[in-house]
C-alpha cells in the first residue's frame, strides 16, 4: 500500500516536472534557461513535495500551485521554485542564504545543488516543522534559525547566493552586505505589484537590480507587526 502510494507520487512528480518544462519553453529565454538549467529539475525530481505540504493537501502536492502551510504562509509554486533556483545559478561549492524557510521545500531542492543552505524563518513553529521534515528526508546540509530575515545571518556571511521567498518593498540593506562579491540575490520586490528580481553586485561596490517577471508572494513579515 505504502509502496503503491510512493509510486503514485513519483509518477505525479515526473508529470509535474514535464509540465514545468513545457511551460518553460514558452517563457522568455533567460527565464526558460533558468528553469532548464542543469540540475534544477533533477533536484526537484529528488524531493518529495508531498512531505512538505499540509497533511490535508497531500493529494494536491503535485499541482503546479502554491499551497497553504499555516500561519498565513504558503509553500511556493513549483514552477517558481524551479525558476528562482535556476536564477541563483547554484554551484556545488556554494553557501546559500534563504530568507523564509516556510515548509523547507525550497531549501531541500537547493540542498541537492549546493554545499550548504542557511535558512532564516520568522515563525518558530514553521522552522521547527521544516527541521523535522528535512531531517526525516535525510537532508543534513540545511541549517535553519528562527529570526527576522531582514538581518540575514551575519555570523555565516558572506553567501554565494541569497534567495528571499517573501516580498519586500526594497532590497534589504543587510542582505546586500552579506552577498559575496560575485554573488547574486533572487527576490520578489514590491507589495501590491511584485516583480521577481535578480540583484548582482558590481565591481564598484554598487549593485544592479533586474526585474524579470510579475509574481505573487506573501509579504515579508515585519517583526512586531502581530501578523506572525
Ligand atoms: N521557501 C518556502 C516558502 C516560504 S513562504 C517554501 O519553500 O515553503 C515565505 C516564508 O517567509 C514564510 O514561511 C514566512 O513566515 C517567512 N517570512 C516572512 N517574513 C519573514 C521575515 N521577516 N523573516 C524571516 N522569514 C520571514
Tab-separated table of N, CA, C and O and ligand atoms in Angstrom, residues 69 73-76 98-106 120-123 126 147-150 165-166 218-221, ligand 1:
chain	number	residue	atom	x	y	z
A	69	UNK	N	0.401	26.562	4.186
A	69	UNK	CA	1.126	25.722	5.157
A	69	UNK	C	0.885	26.194	6.589
A	69	UNK	O	1.622	25.854	7.505
A	73	UNK	N	0.928	31.459	5.621
A	73	UNK	CA	2.064	31.314	4.709
A	73	UNK	C	1.780	30.217	3.690
A	73	UNK	O	0.844	29.446	3.851
A	74	UNK	N	2.610	30.193	2.655
A	74	UNK	CA	2.404	29.186	1.605
A	74	UNK	C	3.729	28.543	1.212
A	74	UNK	O	4.792	29.129	1.385
A	75	UNK	N	3.635	27.317	0.686
A	75	UNK	CA	4.761	26.691	0.009
A	75	UNK	C	4.668	27.204	-1.430
A	75	UNK	O	3.589	27.248	-2.008
A	76	UNK	N	5.809	27.620	-1.997
A	76	UNK	CA	5.779	28.279	-3.308
A	76	UNK	C	5.347	27.334	-4.423
A	76	UNK	O	5.464	26.113	-4.309
A	98	UNK	N	18.870	31.516	2.567
A	98	UNK	CA	17.455	31.630	2.194
A	98	UNK	C	16.737	32.420	3.279
A	98	UNK	O	16.943	32.156	4.467
A	99	UNK	N	15.900	33.358	2.879
A	99	UNK	CA	15.048	34.052	3.845
A	99	UNK	C	13.621	33.546	3.626
A	99	UNK	O	13.077	33.661	2.524
A	100	UNK	N	13.040	32.971	4.681
A	100	UNK	CA	11.687	32.410	4.584
A	100	UNK	C	11.732	30.912	4.344
A	100	UNK	O	11.468	30.427	3.246
A	101	UNK	N	12.065	30.161	5.381
A	101	UNK	CA	12.150	28.692	5.268
A	101	UNK	C	10.801	28.092	4.905
A	101	UNK	O	10.732	27.148	4.106
A	102	UNK	N	9.731	28.609	5.501
A	102	UNK	CA	8.386	28.078	5.257
A	102	UNK	C	8.338	26.587	5.501
A	102	UNK	O	8.673	26.092	6.576
A	103	UNK	N	7.947	25.845	4.470
A	103	UNK	CA	7.840	24.387	4.588
A	103	UNK	C	9.205	23.702	4.567
A	103	UNK	O	9.318	22.538	4.945
A	104	UNK	N	10.226	24.401	4.050
A	104	UNK	CA	11.545	23.778	3.878
A	104	UNK	C	11.749	23.193	2.489
A	104	UNK	O	12.832	22.692	2.173
A	105	UNK	N	10.715	23.278	1.640
A	105	UNK	CA	10.806	22.649	0.306
A	105	UNK	C	11.891	23.287	-0.570
A	105	UNK	O	12.737	22.587	-1.133
A	106	UNK	N	11.869	24.622	-0.665
A	106	UNK	CA	12.878	25.292	-1.491
A	106	UNK	C	14.290	24.966	-0.974
A	106	UNK	O	15.211	24.729	-1.761
A	120	UNK	N	16.553	31.303	7.208
A	120	UNK	CA	16.022	32.056	8.343
A	120	UNK	C	14.499	32.121	8.230
A	120	UNK	O	13.973	32.470	7.170
A	121	UNK	N	13.810	31.796	9.309
A	121	UNK	CA	12.339	31.792	9.323
A	121	UNK	C	11.852	32.545	10.563
A	121	UNK	O	12.342	32.317	11.652
A	122	UNK	N	10.880	33.412	10.365
A	122	UNK	CA	10.411	34.234	11.489
A	122	UNK	C	9.377	33.506	12.350
A	122	UNK	O	9.234	33.815	13.543
A	123	UNK	N	8.658	32.547	11.786
A	123	UNK	CA	7.642	31.809	12.560
A	123	UNK	C	8.286	30.541	13.132
A	123	UNK	O	8.619	29.610	12.381
A	126	UNK	N	6.994	27.060	12.138
A	126	UNK	CA	7.336	26.621	10.782
A	126	UNK	C	8.782	26.149	10.721
A	126	UNK	O	9.095	25.143	10.088
A	147	UNK	N	14.328	33.804	13.243
A	147	UNK	CA	14.704	35.201	13.392
A	147	UNK	C	14.112	36.026	12.277
A	147	UNK	O	13.405	35.510	11.409
A	148	UNK	N	14.425	37.331	12.324
A	148	UNK	CA	13.942	38.241	11.296
A	148	UNK	C	14.922	38.251	10.123
A	148	UNK	O	16.076	38.638	10.278
A	149	UNK	N	14.415	37.859	8.970
A	149	UNK	CA	15.248	37.752	7.779
A	149	UNK	C	15.845	39.073	7.310
A	149	UNK	O	16.826	39.068	6.564
A	150	UNK	N	15.265	40.199	7.735
A	150	UNK	CA	15.841	41.490	7.333
A	150	UNK	C	17.317	41.565	7.718
A	150	UNK	O	18.095	42.244	7.068
A	165	UNK	N	12.128	34.436	-0.104
A	165	UNK	CA	10.864	33.863	-0.578
A	165	UNK	C	9.642	34.560	0.019
A	165	UNK	O	8.565	34.000	0.080
A	166	UNK	N	9.840	35.816	0.450
A	166	UNK	CA	8.713	36.671	0.849
A	166	UNK	C	9.004	38.035	0.230
A	166	UNK	O	10.165	38.399	0.045
A	218	UNK	N	3.756	35.965	-0.534
A	218	UNK	CA	3.298	36.570	0.721
A	218	UNK	C	4.304	37.657	1.089
A	218	UNK	O	5.490	37.542	0.773
A	219	UNK	N	3.821	38.736	1.722
A	219	UNK	CA	4.757	39.811	2.066
A	219	UNK	C	5.695	39.426	3.213
A	219	UNK	O	5.364	38.562	4.027
A	220	UNK	N	6.838	40.061	3.252
A	220	UNK	CA	7.755	39.964	4.380
A	220	UNK	C	6.983	40.311	5.645
A	220	UNK	O	6.236	41.294	5.660
A	221	UNK	N	7.163	39.545	6.688
A	221	UNK	CA	6.557	39.877	7.971
A	221	UNK	C	7.476	40.875	8.674
A	221	UNK	O	8.684	40.648	8.760
B	1	LIG	N1	10.554	28.916	0.856
B	1	LIG	C1	9.285	28.479	1.403
B	1	LIG	C2	8.146	29.412	1.043
B	1	LIG	C3	8.002	30.352	2.084
B	1	LIG	S1	6.638	31.454	2.143
B	1	LIG	C4	8.936	27.075	0.997
B	1	LIG	O1	9.648	26.506	0.164
B	1	LIG	O2	7.988	26.524	1.548
B	1	LIG	C5	7.509	32.774	2.942
B	1	LIG	C6	8.084	32.458	4.294
B	1	LIG	O3	8.785	33.624	4.721
B	1	LIG	C7	7.041	32.154	5.353
B	1	LIG	O4	7.334	30.954	5.998
B	1	LIG	C8	7.164	33.338	6.309
B	1	LIG	O5	6.876	33.008	7.649
B	1	LIG	C9	8.608	33.768	6.110
B	1	LIG	N2	8.872	35.145	6.473
B	1	LIG	C10	8.077	36.222	6.263
B	1	LIG	N3	8.655	37.334	6.751
B	1	LIG	C11	9.855	36.960	7.246
B	1	LIG	C12	10.908	37.676	7.898
B	1	LIG	N4	10.834	38.978	8.151
B	1	LIG	N5	11.989	36.959	8.282
B	1	LIG	C13	12.076	35.617	8.057
B	1	LIG	N6	11.105	34.902	7.464
B	1	LIG	C14	10.002	35.561	7.069
